[in-house]
PDB file of C-alpha atoms in Angstrom:
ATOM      1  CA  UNK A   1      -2.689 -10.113   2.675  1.00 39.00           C
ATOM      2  CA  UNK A   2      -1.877  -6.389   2.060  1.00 40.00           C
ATOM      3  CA  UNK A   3       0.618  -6.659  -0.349  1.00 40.00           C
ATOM      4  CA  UNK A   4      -2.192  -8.571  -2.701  1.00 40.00           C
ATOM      5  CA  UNK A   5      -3.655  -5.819  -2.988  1.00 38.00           C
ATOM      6  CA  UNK A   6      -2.869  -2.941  -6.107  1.00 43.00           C
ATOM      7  CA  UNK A   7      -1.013   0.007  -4.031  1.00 44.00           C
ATOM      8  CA  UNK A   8      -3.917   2.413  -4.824  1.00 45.00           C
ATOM      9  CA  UNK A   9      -6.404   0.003  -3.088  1.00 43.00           C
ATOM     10  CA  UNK A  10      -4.100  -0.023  -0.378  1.00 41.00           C
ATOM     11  CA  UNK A  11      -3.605   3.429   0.005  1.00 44.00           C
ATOM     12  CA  UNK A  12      -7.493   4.247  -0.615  1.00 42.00           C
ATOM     13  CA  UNK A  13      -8.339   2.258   2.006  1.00 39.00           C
ATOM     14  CA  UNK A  14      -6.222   2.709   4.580  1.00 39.00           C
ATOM     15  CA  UNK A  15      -6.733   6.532   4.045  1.00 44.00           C
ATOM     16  CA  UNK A  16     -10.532   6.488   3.971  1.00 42.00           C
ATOM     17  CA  UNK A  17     -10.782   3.794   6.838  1.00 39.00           C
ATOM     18  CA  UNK A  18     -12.480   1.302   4.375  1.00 39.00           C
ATOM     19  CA  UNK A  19     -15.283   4.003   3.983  1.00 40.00           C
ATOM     20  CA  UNK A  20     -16.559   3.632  -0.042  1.00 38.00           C
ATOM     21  CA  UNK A  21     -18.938   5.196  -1.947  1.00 38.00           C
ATOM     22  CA  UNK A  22     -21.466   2.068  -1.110  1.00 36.00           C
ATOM     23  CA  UNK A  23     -21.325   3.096   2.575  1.00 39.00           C
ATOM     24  CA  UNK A  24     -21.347   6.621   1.750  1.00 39.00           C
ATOM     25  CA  UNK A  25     -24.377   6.327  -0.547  1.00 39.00           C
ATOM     26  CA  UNK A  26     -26.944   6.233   2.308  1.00 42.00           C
ATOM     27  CA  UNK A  27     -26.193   9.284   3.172  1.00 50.00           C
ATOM     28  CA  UNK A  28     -26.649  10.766  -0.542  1.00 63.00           C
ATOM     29  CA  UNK A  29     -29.763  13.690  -0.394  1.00 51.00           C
ATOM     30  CA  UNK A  30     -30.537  12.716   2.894  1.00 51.00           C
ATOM     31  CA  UNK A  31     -28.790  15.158   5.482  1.00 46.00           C
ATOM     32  CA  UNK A  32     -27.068  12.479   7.095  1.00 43.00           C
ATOM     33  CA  UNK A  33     -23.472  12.970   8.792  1.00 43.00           C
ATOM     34  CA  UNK A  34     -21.183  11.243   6.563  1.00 46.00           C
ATOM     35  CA  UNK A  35     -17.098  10.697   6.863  1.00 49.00           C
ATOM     36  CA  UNK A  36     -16.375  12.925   9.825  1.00 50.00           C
ATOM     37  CA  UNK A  37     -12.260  13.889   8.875  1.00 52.00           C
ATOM     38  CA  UNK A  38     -14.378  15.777   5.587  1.00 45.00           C
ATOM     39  CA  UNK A  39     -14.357  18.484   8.489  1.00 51.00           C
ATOM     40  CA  UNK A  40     -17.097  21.005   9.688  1.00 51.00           C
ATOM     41  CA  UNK A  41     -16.852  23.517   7.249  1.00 49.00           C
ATOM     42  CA  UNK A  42     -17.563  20.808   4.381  1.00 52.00           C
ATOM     43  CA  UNK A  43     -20.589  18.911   5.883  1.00 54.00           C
ATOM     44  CA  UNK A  44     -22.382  21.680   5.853  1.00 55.00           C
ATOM     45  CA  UNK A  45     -21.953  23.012   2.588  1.00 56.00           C
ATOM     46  CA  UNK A  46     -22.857  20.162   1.477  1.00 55.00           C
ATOM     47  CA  UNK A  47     -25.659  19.889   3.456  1.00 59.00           C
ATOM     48  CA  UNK A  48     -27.180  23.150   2.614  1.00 60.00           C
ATOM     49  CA  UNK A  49     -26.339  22.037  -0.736  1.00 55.00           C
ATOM     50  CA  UNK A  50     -28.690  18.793  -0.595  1.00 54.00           C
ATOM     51  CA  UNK A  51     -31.437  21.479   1.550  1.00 63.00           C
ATOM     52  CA  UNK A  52     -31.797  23.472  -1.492  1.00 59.00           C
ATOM     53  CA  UNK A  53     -31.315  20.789  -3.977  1.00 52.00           C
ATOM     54  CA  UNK A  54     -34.286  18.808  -2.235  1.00 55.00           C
ATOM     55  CA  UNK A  55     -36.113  22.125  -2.151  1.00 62.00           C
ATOM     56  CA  UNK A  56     -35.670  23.255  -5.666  1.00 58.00           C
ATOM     57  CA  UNK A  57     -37.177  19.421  -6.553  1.00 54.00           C
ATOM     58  CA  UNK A  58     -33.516  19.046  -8.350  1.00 53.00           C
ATOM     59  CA  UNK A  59     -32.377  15.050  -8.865  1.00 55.00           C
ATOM     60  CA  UNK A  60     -30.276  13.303  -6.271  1.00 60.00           C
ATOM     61  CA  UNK A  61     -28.337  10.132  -7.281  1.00 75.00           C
ATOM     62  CA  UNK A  62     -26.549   7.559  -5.457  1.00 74.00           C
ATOM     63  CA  UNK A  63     -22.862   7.269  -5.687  1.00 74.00           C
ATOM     64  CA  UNK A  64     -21.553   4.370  -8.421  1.00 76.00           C
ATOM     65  CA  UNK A  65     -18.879   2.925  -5.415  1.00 79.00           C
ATOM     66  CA  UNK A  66     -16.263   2.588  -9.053  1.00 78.00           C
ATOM     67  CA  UNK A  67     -15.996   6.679  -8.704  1.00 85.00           C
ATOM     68  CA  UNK A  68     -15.762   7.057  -5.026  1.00 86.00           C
ATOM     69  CA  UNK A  69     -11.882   6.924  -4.729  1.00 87.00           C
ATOM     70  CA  UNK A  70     -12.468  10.175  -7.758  1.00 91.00           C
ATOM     71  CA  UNK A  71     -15.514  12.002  -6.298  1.00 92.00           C
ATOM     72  CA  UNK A  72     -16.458  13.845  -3.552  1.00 90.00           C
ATOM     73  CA  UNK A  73     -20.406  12.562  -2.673  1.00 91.00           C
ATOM     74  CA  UNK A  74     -21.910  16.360  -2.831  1.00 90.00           C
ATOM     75  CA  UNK A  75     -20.964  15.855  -6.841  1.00 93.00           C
ATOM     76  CA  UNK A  76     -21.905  12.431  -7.148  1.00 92.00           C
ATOM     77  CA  UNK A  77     -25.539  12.824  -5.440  1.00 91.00           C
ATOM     78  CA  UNK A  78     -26.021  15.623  -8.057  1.00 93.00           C
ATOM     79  CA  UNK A  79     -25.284  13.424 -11.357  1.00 93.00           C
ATOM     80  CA  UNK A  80     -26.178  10.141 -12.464  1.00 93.00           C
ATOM     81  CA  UNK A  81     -24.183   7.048 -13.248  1.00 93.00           C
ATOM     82  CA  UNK A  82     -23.607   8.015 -16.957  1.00 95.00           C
ATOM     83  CA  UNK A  83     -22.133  11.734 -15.567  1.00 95.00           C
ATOM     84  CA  UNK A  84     -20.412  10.667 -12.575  1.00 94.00           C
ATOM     85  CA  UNK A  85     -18.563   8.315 -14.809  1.00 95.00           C
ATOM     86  CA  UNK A  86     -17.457  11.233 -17.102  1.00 97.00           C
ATOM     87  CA  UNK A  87     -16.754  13.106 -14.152  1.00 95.00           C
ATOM     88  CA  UNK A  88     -14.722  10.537 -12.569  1.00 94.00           C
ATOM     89  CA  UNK A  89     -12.739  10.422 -16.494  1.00 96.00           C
ATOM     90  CA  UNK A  90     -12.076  13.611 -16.018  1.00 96.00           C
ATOM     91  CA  UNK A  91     -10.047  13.541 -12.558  1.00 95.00           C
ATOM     92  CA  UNK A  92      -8.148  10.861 -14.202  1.00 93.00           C
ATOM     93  CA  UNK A  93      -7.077  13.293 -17.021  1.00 93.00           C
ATOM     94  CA  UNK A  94      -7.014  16.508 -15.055  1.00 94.00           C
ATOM     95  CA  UNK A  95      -4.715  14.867 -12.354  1.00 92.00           C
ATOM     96  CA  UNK A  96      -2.665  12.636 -15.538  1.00 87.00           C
ATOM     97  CA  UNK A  97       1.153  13.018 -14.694  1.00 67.00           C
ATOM     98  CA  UNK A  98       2.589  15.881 -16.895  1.00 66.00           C
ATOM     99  CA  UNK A  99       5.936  17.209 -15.130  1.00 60.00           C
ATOM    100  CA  UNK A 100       8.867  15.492 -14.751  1.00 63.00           C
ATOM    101  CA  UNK A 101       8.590  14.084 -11.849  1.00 66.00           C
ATOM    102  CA  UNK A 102       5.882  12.364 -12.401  1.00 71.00           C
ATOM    103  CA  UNK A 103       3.253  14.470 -10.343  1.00 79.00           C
ATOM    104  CA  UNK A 104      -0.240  16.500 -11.391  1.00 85.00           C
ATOM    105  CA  UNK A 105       0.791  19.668 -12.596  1.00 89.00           C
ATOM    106  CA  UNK A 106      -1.284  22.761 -10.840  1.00 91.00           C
ATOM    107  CA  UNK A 107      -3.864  24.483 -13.297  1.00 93.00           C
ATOM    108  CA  UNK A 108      -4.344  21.237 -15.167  1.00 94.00           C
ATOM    109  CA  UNK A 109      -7.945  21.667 -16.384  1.00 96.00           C
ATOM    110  CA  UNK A 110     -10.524  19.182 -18.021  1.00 96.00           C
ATOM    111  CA  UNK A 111     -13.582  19.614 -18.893  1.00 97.00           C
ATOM    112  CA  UNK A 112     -16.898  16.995 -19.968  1.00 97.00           C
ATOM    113  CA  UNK A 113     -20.453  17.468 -20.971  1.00 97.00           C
ATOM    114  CA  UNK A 114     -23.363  15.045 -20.109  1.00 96.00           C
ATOM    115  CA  UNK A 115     -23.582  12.628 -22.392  1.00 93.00           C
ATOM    116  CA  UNK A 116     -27.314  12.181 -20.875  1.00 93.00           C
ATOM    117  CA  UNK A 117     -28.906  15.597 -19.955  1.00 95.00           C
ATOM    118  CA  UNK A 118     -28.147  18.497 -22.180  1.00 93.00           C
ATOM    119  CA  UNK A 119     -28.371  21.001 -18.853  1.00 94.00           C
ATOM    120  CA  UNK A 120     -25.189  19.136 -17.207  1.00 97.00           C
ATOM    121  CA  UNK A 121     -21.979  19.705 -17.238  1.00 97.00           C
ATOM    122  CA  UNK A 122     -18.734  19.931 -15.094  1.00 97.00           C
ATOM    123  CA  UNK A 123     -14.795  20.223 -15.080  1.00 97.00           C
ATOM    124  CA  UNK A 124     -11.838  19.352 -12.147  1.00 97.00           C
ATOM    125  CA  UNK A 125      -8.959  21.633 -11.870  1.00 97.00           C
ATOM    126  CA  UNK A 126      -5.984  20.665 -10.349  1.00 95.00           C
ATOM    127  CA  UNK A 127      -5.702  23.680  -7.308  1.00 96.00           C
ATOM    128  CA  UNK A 128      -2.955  22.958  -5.318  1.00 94.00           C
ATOM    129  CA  UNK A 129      -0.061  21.111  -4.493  1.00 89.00           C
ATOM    130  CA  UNK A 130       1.843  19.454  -0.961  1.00 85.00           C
ATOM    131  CA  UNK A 131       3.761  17.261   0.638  1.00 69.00           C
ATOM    132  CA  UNK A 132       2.210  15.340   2.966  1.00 65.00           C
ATOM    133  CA  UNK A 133       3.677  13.630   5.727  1.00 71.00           C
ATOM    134  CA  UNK A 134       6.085  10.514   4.439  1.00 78.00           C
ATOM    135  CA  UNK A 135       6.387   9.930   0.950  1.00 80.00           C
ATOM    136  CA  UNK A 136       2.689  10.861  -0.287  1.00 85.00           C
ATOM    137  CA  UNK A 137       1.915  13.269  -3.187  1.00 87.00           C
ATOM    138  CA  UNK A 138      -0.769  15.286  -2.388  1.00 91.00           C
ATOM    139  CA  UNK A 139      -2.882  17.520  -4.753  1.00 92.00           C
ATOM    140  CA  UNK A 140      -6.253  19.806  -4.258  1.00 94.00           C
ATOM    141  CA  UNK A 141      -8.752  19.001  -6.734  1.00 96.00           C
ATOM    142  CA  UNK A 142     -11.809  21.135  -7.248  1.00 96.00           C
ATOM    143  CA  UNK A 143     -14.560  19.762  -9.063  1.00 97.00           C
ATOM    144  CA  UNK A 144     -17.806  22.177 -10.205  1.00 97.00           C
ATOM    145  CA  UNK A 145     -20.704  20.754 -12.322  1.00 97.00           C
ATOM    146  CA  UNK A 146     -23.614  22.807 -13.163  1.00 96.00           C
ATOM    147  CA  UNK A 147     -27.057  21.006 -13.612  1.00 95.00           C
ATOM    148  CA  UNK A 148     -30.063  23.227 -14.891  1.00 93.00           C
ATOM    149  CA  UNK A 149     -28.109  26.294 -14.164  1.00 94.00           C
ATOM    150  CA  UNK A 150     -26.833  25.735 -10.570  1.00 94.00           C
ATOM    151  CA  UNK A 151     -23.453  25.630  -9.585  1.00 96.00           C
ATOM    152  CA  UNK A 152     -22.001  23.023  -6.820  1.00 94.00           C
ATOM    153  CA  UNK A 153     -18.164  23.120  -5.848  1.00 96.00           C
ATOM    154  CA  UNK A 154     -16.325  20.734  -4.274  1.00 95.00           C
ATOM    155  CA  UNK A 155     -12.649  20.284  -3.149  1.00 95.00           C
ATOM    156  CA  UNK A 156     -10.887  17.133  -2.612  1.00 95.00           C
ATOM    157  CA  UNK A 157      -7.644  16.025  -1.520  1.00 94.00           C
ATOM    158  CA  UNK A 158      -6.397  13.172  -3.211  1.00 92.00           C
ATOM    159  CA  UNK A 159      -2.919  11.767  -2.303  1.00 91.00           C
ATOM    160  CA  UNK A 160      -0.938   9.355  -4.458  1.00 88.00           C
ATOM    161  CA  UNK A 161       1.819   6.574  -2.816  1.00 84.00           C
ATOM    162  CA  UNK A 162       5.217   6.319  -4.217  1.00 81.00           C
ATOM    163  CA  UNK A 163       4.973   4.392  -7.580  1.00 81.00           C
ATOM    164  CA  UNK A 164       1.066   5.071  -7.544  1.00 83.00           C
ATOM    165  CA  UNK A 165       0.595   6.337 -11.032  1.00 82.00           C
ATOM    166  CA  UNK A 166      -3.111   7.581  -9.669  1.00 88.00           C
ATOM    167  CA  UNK A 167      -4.402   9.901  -6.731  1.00 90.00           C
ATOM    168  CA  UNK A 168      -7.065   8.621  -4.681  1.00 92.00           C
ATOM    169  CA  UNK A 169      -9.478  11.213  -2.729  1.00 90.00           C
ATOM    170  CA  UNK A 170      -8.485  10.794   0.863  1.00 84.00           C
ATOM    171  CA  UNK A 171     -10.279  11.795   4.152  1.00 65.00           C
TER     172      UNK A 171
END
């Protein structure tokens, strides 16, 4: 049954233990403990995040699940489905293949502007490179959109299987 599945689904969900951005969407605004292996450090950034979010009366959306294997939920909850679709667009292009052998370069850069709100906007860098254990490419993508003037960051790991032509974000 496995090996119906595209290689990228596989690896997605194997990686994030089935965990998409449907089950992860309760948790949007709401200070809820999401995926644990996010680690300490993360949960509560992104928690004080959604504090002062909720306190500055700033929107919180729920995470489109199409995006989840491309964004981190602290960016989704902040943008809506138009924007996290553009944001998800631009993972894709910022992670695109470029070298030789076939992997993200480091510094690769793109940018997008709400096509929605004119006070929106965001762009994913490519950070960092490794090898992860077995054959997986592994990248660090950080993501930073600014809505009515306030920054939120976000890194993500995102691995890719040999013969994957795409990363997925993995926990």
């Amino acid at each position: 049954m496995a090996t119906s599945m595209p290689a990228q689904a596989q690896l997605s969900t194997l990686l994030n233990r089935g965990k998409r951005g449907a089950d992860r969407a309760e948790t949007c605004g709401e200070g809820k403990k999401g995926d644990t292996a996010r680690g300490v450090v993360g949960g509560l950034l992104g928690g004080a995040v959604r504090d002062m979010a909720r306190k500055a009366r700033l929107p919180s959306f729920v995470p489109v699940p199409a995006f989840s294997d491309q964004l981190t939920e602290s960016i989704a909850c902040r943008l809506d489905p138009e924007e996290q679709k553009q944001a998800a667009e631009a993972t894709l292009q910022a992670t695109r293949a470029d070298t030789q052998d076939g992997a993200a370069q480091v510094g690769a850069t793109a940018s997008w502007n709400s096509s929605t709100r004119d006070d929106v906007s965001g762009t994913s860098t490519v950070t960092r490179r490794e090898r992860a254990k077995g054959d997986l490419d592994c990248i660090t993508v950080t993501d930073v959109v600014i809505v009515q003037g306030e920054e939120t960051r976000a890194d993500k790991r995102m691995c890719r299987a040999p013969g994957s032509a795409r990363y997925s974000i993995i926990a």
